[in-house]
JSON list of C-alpha atoms in Angstrom, two decimals:
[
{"chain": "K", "resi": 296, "resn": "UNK", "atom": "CA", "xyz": [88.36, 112.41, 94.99]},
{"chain": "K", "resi": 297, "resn": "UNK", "atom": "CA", "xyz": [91.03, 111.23, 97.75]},
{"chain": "K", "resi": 298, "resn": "UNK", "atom": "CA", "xyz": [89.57, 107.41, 97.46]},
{"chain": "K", "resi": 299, "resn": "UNK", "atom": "CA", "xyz": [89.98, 107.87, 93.54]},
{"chain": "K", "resi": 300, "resn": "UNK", "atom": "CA", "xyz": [93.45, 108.88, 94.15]},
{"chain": "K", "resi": 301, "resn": "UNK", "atom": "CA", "xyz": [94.47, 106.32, 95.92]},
{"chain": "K", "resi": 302, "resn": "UNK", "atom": "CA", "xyz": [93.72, 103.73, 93.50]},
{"chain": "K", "resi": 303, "resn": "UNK", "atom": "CA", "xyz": [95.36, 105.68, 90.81]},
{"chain": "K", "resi": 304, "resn": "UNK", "atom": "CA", "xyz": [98.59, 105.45, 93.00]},
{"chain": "K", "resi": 305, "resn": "UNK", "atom": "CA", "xyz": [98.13, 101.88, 93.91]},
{"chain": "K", "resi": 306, "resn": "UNK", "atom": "CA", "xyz": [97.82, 100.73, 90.46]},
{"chain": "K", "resi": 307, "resn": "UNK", "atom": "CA", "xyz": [100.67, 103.04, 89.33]},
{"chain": "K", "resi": 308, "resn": "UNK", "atom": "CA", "xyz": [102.76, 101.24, 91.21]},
{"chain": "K", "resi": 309, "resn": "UNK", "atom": "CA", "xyz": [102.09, 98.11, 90.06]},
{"chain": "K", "resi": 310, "resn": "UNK", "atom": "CA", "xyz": [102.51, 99.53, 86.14]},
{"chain": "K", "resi": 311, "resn": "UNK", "atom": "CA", "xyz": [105.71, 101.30, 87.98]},
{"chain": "K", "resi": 312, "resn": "UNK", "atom": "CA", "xyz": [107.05, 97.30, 88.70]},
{"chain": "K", "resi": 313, "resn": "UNK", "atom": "CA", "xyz": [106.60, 95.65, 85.39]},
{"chain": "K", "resi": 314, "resn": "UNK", "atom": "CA", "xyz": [107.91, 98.74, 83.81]},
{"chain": "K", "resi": 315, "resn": "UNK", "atom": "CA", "xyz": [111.24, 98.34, 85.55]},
{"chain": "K", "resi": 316, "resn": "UNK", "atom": "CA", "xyz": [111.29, 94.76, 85.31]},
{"chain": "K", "resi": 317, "resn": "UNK", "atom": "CA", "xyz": [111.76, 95.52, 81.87]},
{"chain": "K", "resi": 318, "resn": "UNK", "atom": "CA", "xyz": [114.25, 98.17, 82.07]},
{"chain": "K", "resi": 319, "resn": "UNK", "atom": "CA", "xyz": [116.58, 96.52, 84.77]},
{"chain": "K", "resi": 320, "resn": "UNK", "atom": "CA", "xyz": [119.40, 94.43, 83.57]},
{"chain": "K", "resi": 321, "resn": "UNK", "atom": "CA", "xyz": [121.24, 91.56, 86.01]},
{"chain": "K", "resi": 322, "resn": "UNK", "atom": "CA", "xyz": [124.31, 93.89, 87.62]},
{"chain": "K", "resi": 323, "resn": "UNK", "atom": "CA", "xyz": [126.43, 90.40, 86.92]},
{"chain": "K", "resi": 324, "resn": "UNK", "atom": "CA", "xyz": [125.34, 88.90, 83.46]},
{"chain": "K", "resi": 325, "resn": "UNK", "atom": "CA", "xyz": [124.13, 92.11, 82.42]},
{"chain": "K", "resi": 326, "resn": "UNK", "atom": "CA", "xyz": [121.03, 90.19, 80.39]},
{"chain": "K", "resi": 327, "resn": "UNK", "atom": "CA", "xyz": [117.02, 90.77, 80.99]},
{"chain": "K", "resi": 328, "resn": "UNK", "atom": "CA", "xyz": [115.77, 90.17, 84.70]},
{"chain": "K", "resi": 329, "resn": "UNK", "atom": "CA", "xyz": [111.93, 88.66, 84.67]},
{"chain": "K", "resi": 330, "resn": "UNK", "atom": "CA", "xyz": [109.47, 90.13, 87.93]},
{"chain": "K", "resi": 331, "resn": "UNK", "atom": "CA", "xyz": [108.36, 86.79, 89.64]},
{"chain": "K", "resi": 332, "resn": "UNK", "atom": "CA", "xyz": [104.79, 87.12, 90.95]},
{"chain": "K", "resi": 333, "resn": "UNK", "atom": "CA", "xyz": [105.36, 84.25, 93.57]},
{"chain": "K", "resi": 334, "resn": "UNK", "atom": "CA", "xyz": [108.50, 85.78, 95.30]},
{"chain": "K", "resi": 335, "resn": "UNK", "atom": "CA", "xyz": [107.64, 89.39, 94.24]},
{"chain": "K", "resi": 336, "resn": "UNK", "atom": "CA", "xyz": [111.66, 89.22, 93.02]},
{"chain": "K", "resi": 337, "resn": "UNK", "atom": "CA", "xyz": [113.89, 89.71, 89.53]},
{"chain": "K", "resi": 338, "resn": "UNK", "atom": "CA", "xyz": [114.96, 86.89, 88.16]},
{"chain": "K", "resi": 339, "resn": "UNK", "atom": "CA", "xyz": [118.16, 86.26, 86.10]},
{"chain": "K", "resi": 340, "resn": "UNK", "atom": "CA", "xyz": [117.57, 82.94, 84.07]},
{"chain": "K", "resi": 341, "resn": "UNK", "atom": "CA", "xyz": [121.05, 83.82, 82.84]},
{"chain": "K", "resi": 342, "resn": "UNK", "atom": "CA", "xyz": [122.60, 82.49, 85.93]},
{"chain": "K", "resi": 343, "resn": "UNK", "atom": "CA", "xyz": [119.85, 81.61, 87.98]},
{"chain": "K", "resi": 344, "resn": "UNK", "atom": "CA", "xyz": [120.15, 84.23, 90.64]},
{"chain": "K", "resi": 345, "resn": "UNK", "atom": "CA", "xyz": [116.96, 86.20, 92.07]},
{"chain": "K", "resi": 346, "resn": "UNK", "atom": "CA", "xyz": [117.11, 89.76, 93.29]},
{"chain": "K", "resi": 347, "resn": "UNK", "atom": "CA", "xyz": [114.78, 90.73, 96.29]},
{"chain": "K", "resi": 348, "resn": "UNK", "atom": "CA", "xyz": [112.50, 93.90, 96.13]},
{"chain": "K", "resi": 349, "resn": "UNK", "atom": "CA", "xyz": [112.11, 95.82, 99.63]},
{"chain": "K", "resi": 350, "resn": "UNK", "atom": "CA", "xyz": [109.52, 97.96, 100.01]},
{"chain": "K", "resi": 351, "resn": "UNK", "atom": "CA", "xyz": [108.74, 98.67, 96.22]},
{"chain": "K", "resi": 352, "resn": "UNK", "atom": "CA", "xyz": [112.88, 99.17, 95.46]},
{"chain": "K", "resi": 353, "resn": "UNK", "atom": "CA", "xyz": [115.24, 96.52, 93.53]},
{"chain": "K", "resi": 354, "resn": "UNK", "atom": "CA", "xyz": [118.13, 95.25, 95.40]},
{"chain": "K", "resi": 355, "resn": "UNK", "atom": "CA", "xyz": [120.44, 94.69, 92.74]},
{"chain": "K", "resi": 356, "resn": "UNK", "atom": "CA", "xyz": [123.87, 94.76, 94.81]},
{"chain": "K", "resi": 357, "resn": "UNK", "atom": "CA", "xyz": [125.35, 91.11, 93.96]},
{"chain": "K", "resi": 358, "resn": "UNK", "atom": "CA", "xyz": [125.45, 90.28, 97.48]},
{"chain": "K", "resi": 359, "resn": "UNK", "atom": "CA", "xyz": [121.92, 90.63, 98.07]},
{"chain": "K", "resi": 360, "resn": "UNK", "atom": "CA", "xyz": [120.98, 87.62, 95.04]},
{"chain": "K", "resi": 361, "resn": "UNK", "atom": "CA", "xyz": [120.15, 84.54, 95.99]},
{"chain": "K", "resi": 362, "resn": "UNK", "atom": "CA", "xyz": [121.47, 81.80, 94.05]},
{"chain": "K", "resi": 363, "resn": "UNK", "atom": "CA", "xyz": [118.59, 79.35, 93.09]},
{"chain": "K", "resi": 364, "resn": "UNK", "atom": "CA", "xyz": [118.84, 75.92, 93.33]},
{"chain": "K", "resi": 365, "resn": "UNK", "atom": "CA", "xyz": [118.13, 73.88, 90.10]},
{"chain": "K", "resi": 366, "resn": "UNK", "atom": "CA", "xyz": [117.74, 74.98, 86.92]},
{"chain": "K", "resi": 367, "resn": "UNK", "atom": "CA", "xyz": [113.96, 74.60, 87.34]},
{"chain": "K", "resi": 368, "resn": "UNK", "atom": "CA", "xyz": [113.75, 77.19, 89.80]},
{"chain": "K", "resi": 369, "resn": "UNK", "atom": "CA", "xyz": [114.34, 79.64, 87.80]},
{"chain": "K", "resi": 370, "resn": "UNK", "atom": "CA", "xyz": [111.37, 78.68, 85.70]},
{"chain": "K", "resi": 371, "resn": "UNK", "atom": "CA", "xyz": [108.84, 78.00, 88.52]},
{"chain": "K", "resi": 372, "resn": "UNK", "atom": "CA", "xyz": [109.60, 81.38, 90.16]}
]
């Protein structure tokens, strides 16, 4: 029963990610942020800034987003 639970709470917090990635808005452009698998961070394609995610918990302060490089970063992350 404990093993069973375990998996239940590891998946739920997977479902827990991609449900906030679609709830979260960019704290500067205010438009949809997109979960990157590869960096495991939210992505504004808006203005190309991506927002880390420490230990399961958006950072969303403006300081803490990384401005990406090219344009076609934002698509390959």
């Amino acid at each position: 029963m404990v093993r069973l639970n375990r998996v239940l709470l590891k998946d739920a917090g997977n479902a827990i990610d991609k449900t906030l990635s679609e709830i979260l808005v960019c704290p500067l452009s205010k438009q949809p942020l997109r979960f990157c698998e590869k960096t495991k961070s939210l992505v504004s394609d808006t203005i190309g800034v991506s927002f880390p995610i420490k230990d399961g918990i958006p950072c969303l302060v403006p300081k803490d987003g990384k401005i990406l490089e090219e344009e076609g970063d934002a698509s390959k992350a």
